[in-house]
PDB file of C-alpha atoms in Angstrom:
ATOM      1  CA  MET A  25      93.149 -24.452 163.703  1.00 84.00           C
ATOM      2  CA  LEU A  26      90.653 -26.453 161.653  1.00 91.00           C
ATOM      3  CA  TRP A  27      92.043 -25.052 158.382  1.00 94.00           C
ATOM      4  CA  ALA A  28      95.618 -25.874 159.459  1.00 94.00           C
ATOM      5  CA  GLY A  29      94.591 -29.479 160.255  1.00 95.00           C
ATOM      6  CA  CYS A  30      92.687 -29.642 157.040  1.00 96.00           C
ATOM      7  CA  ALA A  31      95.705 -28.470 155.010  1.00 97.00           C
ATOM      8  CA  ALA A  32      97.950 -30.967 156.779  1.00 97.00           C
ATOM      9  CA  ALA A  33      95.526 -33.857 155.986  1.00 97.00           C
ATOM     10  CA  GLY A  34      95.310 -32.639 152.347  1.00 97.00           C
ATOM     11  CA  LEU A  35      99.112 -32.535 151.980  1.00 97.00           C
ATOM     12  CA  ALA A  36      99.201 -36.053 153.490  1.00 98.00           C
ATOM     13  CA  VAL A  37      96.702 -37.221 150.889  1.00 98.00           C
ATOM     14  CA  LEU A  38      98.899 -35.724 148.077  1.00 96.00           C
ATOM     15  CA  ILE A  39     102.078 -37.358 149.440  1.00 97.00           C
ATOM     16  CA  THR A  40     100.259 -40.767 149.943  1.00 97.00           C
ATOM     17  CA  VAL A  41      99.004 -40.738 146.298  1.00 95.00           C
ATOM     18  CA  ILE A  42     102.569 -40.229 145.030  1.00 94.00           C
ATOM     19  CA  LEU A  43     103.919 -42.992 147.314  1.00 95.00           C
ATOM     20  CA  ILE A  44     101.324 -45.750 146.686  1.00 95.00           C
ATOM     21  CA  MET A  45     100.640 -45.425 143.056  1.00 93.00           C
ATOM     22  CA  PRO A  46     103.717 -47.428 142.018  1.00 94.00           C
ATOM     23  CA  PHE A  47     102.450 -50.288 144.068  1.00 96.00           C
ATOM     24  CA  PHE A  48      99.549 -50.778 141.684  1.00 96.00           C
ATOM     25  CA  PRO A  49     100.071 -52.558 138.263  1.00 95.00           C
ATOM     26  CA  THR A  50     100.557 -50.060 135.481  1.00 92.00           C
ATOM     27  CA  GLU A  51      99.510 -52.378 132.636  1.00 93.00           C
ATOM     28  CA  ALA A  52      96.515 -54.636 132.321  1.00 93.00           C
ATOM     29  CA  ALA A  53      96.427 -57.878 130.313  1.00 93.00           C
ATOM     30  CA  THR A  54      94.461 -56.132 127.604  1.00 91.00           C
ATOM     31  CA  VAL A  55      93.935 -52.463 126.730  1.00 77.00           C
ATOM     32  CA  VAL A  56      91.808 -50.603 129.318  1.00 82.00           C
ATOM     33  CA  SER A  57      92.443 -47.075 128.091  1.00 82.00           C
ATOM     34  CA  GLY A  58      88.941 -46.035 128.617  1.00 91.00           C
ATOM     35  CA  TYR A  59      89.222 -46.757 132.308  1.00 94.00           C
ATOM     36  CA  GLY A  60      92.534 -44.875 132.590  1.00 90.00           C
ATOM     37  CA  SER A  61      94.358 -47.486 134.748  1.00 93.00           C
ATOM     38  CA  PRO A  62      94.140 -51.220 135.700  1.00 96.00           C
ATOM     39  CA  VAL A  63      92.908 -50.372 139.236  1.00 96.00           C
ATOM     40  CA  ILE A  64      89.930 -48.362 137.936  1.00 96.00           C
ATOM     41  CA  ALA A  65      89.169 -51.240 135.428  1.00 96.00           C
ATOM     42  CA  PHE A  66      89.203 -53.650 138.371  1.00 97.00           C
ATOM     43  CA  GLU A  67      86.883 -51.464 140.418  1.00 97.00           C
ATOM     44  CA  PHE A  68      84.371 -51.563 137.538  1.00 96.00           C
ATOM     45  CA  ALA A  69      84.735 -55.272 136.762  1.00 96.00           C
ATOM     46  CA  ARG A  70      81.341 -56.939 136.654  1.00 95.00           C
ATOM     47  CA  THR A  71      82.093 -60.381 135.015  1.00 95.00           C
ATOM     48  CA  PRO A  72      84.892 -63.002 134.963  1.00 96.00           C
ATOM     49  CA  VAL A  73      85.624 -61.735 131.413  1.00 95.00           C
ATOM     50  CA  ASP A  74      86.342 -58.218 132.921  1.00 95.00           C
ATOM     51  CA  LEU A  75      88.719 -59.760 135.436  1.00 97.00           C
ATOM     52  CA  VAL A  76      90.642 -61.676 132.658  1.00 96.00           C
ATOM     53  CA  ALA A  77      90.988 -58.351 130.747  1.00 95.00           C
ATOM     54  CA  VAL A  78      92.690 -56.885 133.871  1.00 96.00           C
ATOM     55  CA  PHE A  79      94.712 -59.667 135.206  1.00 97.00           C
ATOM     56  CA  GLY A  80      95.031 -62.120 132.269  1.00 96.00           C
ATOM     57  CA  GLY A  81      93.995 -65.774 131.972  1.00 94.00           C
ATOM     58  CA  ASP A  82      95.429 -68.784 133.770  1.00 92.00           C
ATOM     59  CA  ALA A  83      98.169 -69.122 131.161  1.00 92.00           C
ATOM     60  CA  ASP A  84      99.339 -65.547 131.302  1.00 94.00           C
ATOM     61  CA  PRO A  85     102.783 -65.495 132.978  1.00 95.00           C
ATOM     62  CA  ALA A  86     102.168 -61.993 134.296  1.00 96.00           C
ATOM     63  CA  ARG A  87      98.731 -62.751 135.941  1.00 96.00           C
ATOM     64  CA  ALA A  88     100.349 -63.664 139.279  1.00 96.00           C
ATOM     65  CA  SER A  89     102.433 -60.480 139.372  1.00 96.00           C
ATOM     66  CA  ARG A  90      99.332 -58.326 138.541  1.00 97.00           C
ATOM     67  CA  LEU A  91      97.360 -59.861 141.223  1.00 97.00           C
ATOM     68  CA  SER A  92     100.175 -59.396 143.776  1.00 97.00           C
ATOM     69  CA  MET A  93     100.751 -55.770 142.904  1.00 97.00           C
ATOM     70  CA  MET A  94      96.972 -54.966 143.033  1.00 98.00           C
ATOM     71  CA  ASP A  95      96.781 -56.471 146.507  1.00 98.00           C
ATOM     72  CA  GLN A  96      99.785 -54.506 147.576  1.00 97.00           C
ATOM     73  CA  GLY A  97      98.256 -51.255 146.370  1.00 97.00           C
ATOM     74  CA  ASN A  98      94.824 -51.986 147.805  1.00 97.00           C
ATOM     75  CA  ARG A  99      96.300 -52.699 151.207  1.00 97.00           C
ATOM     76  CA  TRP A 100      97.959 -49.283 151.218  1.00 97.00           C
ATOM     77  CA  ASP A 101      94.648 -47.855 149.923  1.00 97.00           C
ATOM     78  CA  PHE A 102      93.320 -48.196 153.528  1.00 97.00           C
ATOM     79  CA  LEU A 103      95.713 -45.515 154.588  1.00 97.00           C
ATOM     80  CA  PHE A 104      94.686 -43.322 151.624  1.00 98.00           C
ATOM     81  CA  MET A 105      90.945 -43.537 152.226  1.00 98.00           C
ATOM     82  CA  THR A 106      91.540 -42.656 155.947  1.00 98.00           C
ATOM     83  CA  LEU A 107      93.532 -39.567 155.038  1.00 98.00           C
ATOM     84  CA  TYR A 108      91.078 -38.296 152.343  1.00 98.00           C
ATOM     85  CA  SER A 109      88.068 -38.814 154.568  1.00 98.00           C
ATOM     86  CA  LEU A 110      89.874 -36.816 157.276  1.00 98.00           C
ATOM     87  CA  PHE A 111      90.704 -34.112 154.718  1.00 98.00           C
ATOM     88  CA  GLY A 112      87.059 -33.798 153.577  1.00 98.00           C
ATOM     89  CA  ALA A 113      85.673 -34.028 157.042  1.00 97.00           C
ATOM     90  CA  MET A 114      87.894 -31.269 158.427  1.00 97.00           C
ATOM     91  CA  PHE A 115      87.143 -29.094 155.423  1.00 97.00           C
ATOM     92  CA  GLY A 116      83.478 -29.671 156.108  1.00 97.00           C
ATOM     93  CA  LEU A 117      83.840 -28.777 159.879  1.00 96.00           C
ATOM     94  CA  ALA A 118      85.734 -25.635 158.938  1.00 95.00           C
ATOM     95  CA  VAL A 119      83.025 -24.611 156.462  1.00 96.00           C
ATOM     96  CA  ARG A 120      80.227 -25.252 159.008  1.00 94.00           C
ATOM     97  CA  ARG A 121      81.352 -22.136 160.905  1.00 89.00           C
ATOM     98  CA  CYS A 122      79.674 -19.979 158.360  1.00 85.00           C
ATOM     99  CA  ARG A 123      77.784 -22.222 155.950  1.00 87.00           C
ATOM    100  CA  ALA A 124      76.330 -24.972 158.266  1.00 89.00           C
ATOM    101  CA  THR A 125      74.456 -26.874 155.602  1.00 93.00           C
ATOM    102  CA  LEU A 126      77.171 -27.079 153.056  1.00 95.00           C
ATOM    103  CA  GLY A 127      79.750 -27.935 155.718  1.00 96.00           C
ATOM    104  CA  THR A 128      77.542 -30.798 156.998  1.00 97.00           C
ATOM    105  CA  VAL A 129      77.131 -32.153 153.460  1.00 97.00           C
ATOM    106  CA  ILE A 130      80.880 -32.015 152.757  1.00 98.00           C
ATOM    107  CA  LEU A 131      81.572 -33.718 156.135  1.00 97.00           C
ATOM    108  CA  VAL A 132      79.029 -36.510 155.884  1.00 98.00           C
ATOM    109  CA  ALA A 133      79.697 -37.161 152.180  1.00 98.00           C
ATOM    110  CA  ALA A 134      83.486 -37.493 152.781  1.00 98.00           C
ATOM    111  CA  ILE A 135      82.943 -39.956 155.548  1.00 98.00           C
ATOM    112  CA  ILE A 136      80.456 -42.038 153.569  1.00 98.00           C
ATOM    113  CA  ALA A 137      82.897 -42.121 150.727  1.00 98.00           C
ATOM    114  CA  GLY A 138      85.640 -43.387 152.957  1.00 98.00           C
ATOM    115  CA  LEU A 139      83.458 -46.079 154.507  1.00 98.00           C
ATOM    116  CA  ALA A 140      82.244 -47.223 151.087  1.00 98.00           C
ATOM    117  CA  ASP A 141      85.846 -47.316 149.941  1.00 98.00           C
ATOM    118  CA  ALA A 142      86.781 -49.582 152.893  1.00 98.00           C
ATOM    119  CA  ILE A 143      83.987 -52.069 151.878  1.00 98.00           C
ATOM    120  CA  GLU A 144      85.100 -51.797 148.221  1.00 98.00           C
ATOM    121  CA  THR A 145      88.747 -52.527 149.031  1.00 98.00           C
ATOM    122  CA  ARG A 146      87.883 -55.448 151.258  1.00 98.00           C
ATOM    123  CA  THR A 147      85.762 -56.871 148.410  1.00 98.00           C
ATOM    124  CA  LEU A 148      88.622 -56.285 145.925  1.00 98.00           C
ATOM    125  CA  LEU A 149      91.057 -58.142 148.186  1.00 98.00           C
ATOM    126  CA  SER A 150      88.492 -61.034 148.528  1.00 98.00           C
ATOM    127  CA  ILE A 151      88.164 -61.312 144.755  1.00 98.00           C
ATOM    128  CA  THR A 152      91.889 -61.466 144.126  1.00 98.00           C
ATOM    129  CA  ALA A 153      92.292 -64.047 146.845  1.00 97.00           C
ATOM    130  CA  GLN A 154      89.677 -66.285 145.264  1.00 97.00           C
ATOM    131  CA  MET A 155      91.234 -65.753 141.862  1.00 97.00           C
ATOM    132  CA  THR A 156      94.541 -66.849 143.308  1.00 95.00           C
ATOM    133  CA  ASN A 157      92.898 -70.000 144.382  1.00 94.00           C
ATOM    134  CA  GLY A 158      91.568 -70.639 140.889  1.00 92.00           C
ATOM    135  CA  ILE A 159      87.964 -69.410 141.284  1.00 94.00           C
ATOM    136  CA  ALA A 160      86.915 -67.770 137.946  1.00 93.00           C
ATOM    137  CA  ASN A 161      83.741 -66.192 139.187  1.00 96.00           C
ATOM    138  CA  PRO A 162      84.584 -64.836 142.751  1.00 97.00           C
ATOM    139  CA  ALA A 163      81.865 -64.071 145.202  1.00 94.00           C
ATOM    140  CA  GLY A 164      81.575 -60.346 145.664  1.00 95.00           C
ATOM    141  CA  LEU A 165      82.040 -59.545 141.954  1.00 96.00           C
ATOM    142  CA  ALA A 166      78.254 -59.151 141.424  1.00 94.00           C
ATOM    143  CA  THR A 167      77.852 -56.601 144.281  1.00 96.00           C
ATOM    144  CA  LEU A 168      81.187 -54.719 143.851  1.00 97.00           C
ATOM    145  CA  TRP A 169      79.399 -51.958 141.886  1.00 97.00           C
ATOM    146  CA  VAL A 170      77.509 -50.907 145.071  1.00 98.00           C
ATOM    147  CA  PRO A 171      80.417 -49.646 147.156  1.00 98.00           C
ATOM    148  CA  VAL A 172      82.161 -48.349 144.148  1.00 98.00           C
ATOM    149  CA  THR A 173      79.267 -46.245 143.086  1.00 97.00           C
ATOM    150  CA  ILE A 174      78.626 -44.943 146.660  1.00 98.00           C
ATOM    151  CA  LYS A 175      82.356 -44.009 147.021  1.00 98.00           C
ATOM    152  CA  PHE A 176      82.548 -41.958 143.847  1.00 98.00           C
ATOM    153  CA  MET A 177      79.215 -40.279 144.352  1.00 98.00           C
ATOM    154  CA  GLY A 178      80.181 -39.486 147.948  1.00 98.00           C
ATOM    155  CA  LEU A 179      83.405 -37.979 146.715  1.00 98.00           C
ATOM    156  CA  ALA A 180      81.695 -35.981 143.972  1.00 98.00           C
ATOM    157  CA  LEU A 181      79.008 -34.629 146.408  1.00 98.00           C
ATOM    158  CA  SER A 182      81.636 -33.539 148.890  1.00 98.00           C
ATOM    159  CA  ILE A 183      83.702 -31.796 146.191  1.00 98.00           C
ATOM    160  CA  ILE A 184      80.602 -30.177 144.629  1.00 98.00           C
ATOM    161  CA  SER A 185      79.525 -28.865 147.917  1.00 97.00           C
ATOM    162  CA  ALA A 186      82.991 -27.515 148.570  1.00 97.00           C
ATOM    163  CA  GLY A 187      82.869 -25.837 145.130  1.00 97.00           C
ATOM    164  CA  LEU A 188      79.613 -24.194 145.989  1.00 97.00           C
ATOM    165  CA  PHE A 189      81.011 -22.878 149.232  1.00 97.00           C
ATOM    166  CA  LEU A 190      84.090 -21.461 147.380  1.00 97.00           C
ATOM    167  CA  GLY A 191      81.697 -19.841 144.910  1.00 96.00           C
ATOM    168  CA  SER A 192      80.011 -18.058 147.747  1.00 94.00           C
ATOM    169  CA  ARG A 193      83.164 -16.238 148.711  1.00 93.00           C
ATOM    170  CA  LYS A 194      83.514 -12.535 147.867  1.00 92.00           C
ATOM    171  CA  ASN A 195      86.941 -12.992 146.135  1.00 94.00           C
ATOM    172  CA  VAL A 196      86.482 -13.370 142.390  1.00 96.00           C
ATOM    173  CA  THR A 197      89.382 -15.848 142.096  1.00 96.00           C
ATOM    174  CA  TRP A 198      87.803 -18.168 144.635  1.00 96.00           C
ATOM    175  CA  LYS A 199      84.443 -17.782 142.894  1.00 97.00           C
ATOM    176  CA  ALA A 200      85.994 -18.949 139.638  1.00 97.00           C
ATOM    177  CA  LEU A 201      87.882 -21.764 141.283  1.00 98.00           C
ATOM    178  CA  GLY A 202      84.649 -22.774 143.008  1.00 97.00           C
ATOM    179  CA  ALA A 203      82.941 -23.086 139.568  1.00 97.00           C
ATOM    180  CA  LEU A 204      85.793 -25.168 138.302  1.00 98.00           C
ATOM    181  CA  THR A 205      85.668 -27.387 141.351  1.00 98.00           C
ATOM    182  CA  VAL A 206      81.861 -28.035 140.719  1.00 98.00           C
ATOM    183  CA  LEU A 207      82.364 -28.647 137.004  1.00 97.00           C
ATOM    184  CA  SER A 208      85.293 -31.068 137.505  1.00 96.00           C
ATOM    185  CA  ALA A 209      83.317 -33.115 140.109  1.00 97.00           C
ATOM    186  CA  LEU A 210      80.295 -33.326 137.749  1.00 97.00           C
ATOM    187  CA  LEU A 211      82.508 -35.161 135.325  1.00 95.00           C
ATOM    188  CA  SER A 212      82.064 -38.138 137.667  1.00 95.00           C
ATOM    189  CA  VAL A 213      78.484 -38.564 136.546  1.00 95.00           C
ATOM    190  CA  PRO A 214      79.181 -39.495 132.857  1.00 96.00           C
ATOM    191  CA  ALA A 215      82.250 -41.541 134.044  1.00 96.00           C
ATOM    192  CA  LEU A 216      80.042 -43.610 136.324  1.00 96.00           C
ATOM    193  CA  LEU A 217      77.397 -44.013 133.584  1.00 95.00           C
ATOM    194  CA  SER A 218      79.937 -45.188 130.972  1.00 95.00           C
ATOM    195  CA  PRO A 219      83.141 -46.292 132.806  1.00 94.00           C
ATOM    196  CA  ALA A 220      84.558 -48.403 129.970  1.00 92.00           C
ATOM    197  CA  GLY A 221      84.783 -45.314 127.825  1.00 93.00           C
ATOM    198  CA  LEU A 222      84.939 -42.425 130.278  1.00 94.00           C
ATOM    199  CA  GLY A 223      86.276 -43.951 133.397  1.00 94.00           C
ATOM    200  CA  ASN A 224      89.526 -42.163 132.867  1.00 94.00           C
ATOM    201  CA  LEU A 225      87.773 -38.969 133.789  1.00 96.00           C
ATOM    202  CA  LEU A 226      87.348 -40.031 137.430  1.00 96.00           C
ATOM    203  CA  THR A 227      90.836 -39.349 138.693  1.00 95.00           C
ATOM    204  CA  PRO A 228      91.107 -35.792 137.282  1.00 95.00           C
ATOM    205  CA  SER A 229      87.516 -35.109 138.293  1.00 96.00           C
ATOM    206  CA  ILE A 230      88.361 -35.820 141.963  1.00 97.00           C
ATOM    207  CA  GLY A 231      92.002 -34.608 141.906  1.00 97.00           C
ATOM    208  CA  ILE A 232      91.157 -31.122 140.529  1.00 97.00           C
ATOM    209  CA  GLY A 233      88.620 -30.577 143.305  1.00 97.00           C
ATOM    210  CA  TRP A 234      90.944 -31.844 146.093  1.00 98.00           C
ATOM    211  CA  ILE A 235      93.735 -29.603 144.814  1.00 98.00           C
ATOM    212  CA  ILE A 236      91.574 -26.529 144.861  1.00 98.00           C
ATOM    213  CA  MET A 237      90.264 -27.411 148.299  1.00 98.00           C
ATOM    214  CA  LEU A 238      93.806 -27.915 149.543  1.00 98.00           C
ATOM    215  CA  ALA A 239      94.824 -24.545 148.073  1.00 97.00           C
ATOM    216  CA  TYR A 240      91.956 -22.837 149.989  1.00 97.00           C
ATOM    217  CA  ALA A 241      92.860 -24.593 153.200  1.00 96.00           C
ATOM    218  CA  LEU A 242      96.448 -23.614 152.860  1.00 96.00           C
ATOM    219  CA  THR A 243      95.511 -19.993 152.160  1.00 95.00           C
ATOM    220  CA  ARG A 244      93.295 -19.829 155.222  1.00 93.00           C
ATOM    221  CA  SER A 245      95.995 -21.485 157.354  1.00 90.00           C
ATOM    222  CA  VAL A 246      98.766 -19.195 156.185  1.00 86.00           C
ATOM    223  CA  LYS A 247      96.685 -15.997 156.496  1.00 72.00           C
ATOM    224  CA  GLY A 248      94.877 -17.082 159.623  1.00 58.00           C
ATOM    225  CA  VAL A 249      91.795 -15.376 158.247  1.00 49.00           C
ATOM    226  CA  THR A 250      88.419 -15.942 160.017  1.00 44.00           C
ATOM    227  CA  LEU A 251      85.736 -17.000 157.520  1.00 44.00           C
ATOM    228  CA  THR A 252      83.288 -14.474 156.426  1.00 43.00           C
ATOM    229  CA  PRO A 253      80.125 -14.962 154.362  1.00 39.00           C
TER     230      PRO A 253
END
């Protein structure tokens, strides 16, 4: 039952990603290729100069549109974070049946990531609101890095733990996929250390892990197999 619920939550995450990505701006005011997308560049903004690079200056005719689209995407992000936290939490609960420690880590890390994401998104919405009102150096910009870092580290820890669990399976295929899951999640570390150059690694780092976790949950759901060490 847990695996079926986990699979349903994972599929909901996948569908939500597809549906909400068009809401976010696809182009920043200047090149942010190292970040991978304007929303990632915004999450790692630390100075007013970084904000101008994403949204453009006061004279940029596309500035208002970028701000509006970013707000629209971030409001939908509350649904996304709820679903991915549920997905991770249910995966952790299912794993706890035979690997209590790893299951608990997956569960707690997924919830912490979602809570940090909620704080992050509220901060982002606050920043864009202040920018719309002409404030160049919004309150919250200096501390934005805290929830952003906690979110990505929580996601990485949850996925790494899931990968270690998969690596403990007797099936060789799942062992290999478990190793891939761990390696992909570890890419979050250099990305967080150098987001301007390697931030584009964050999305595939998390995405690969989630897809493998979803595949495992679907397999357990379809086969109805009870977990064994």
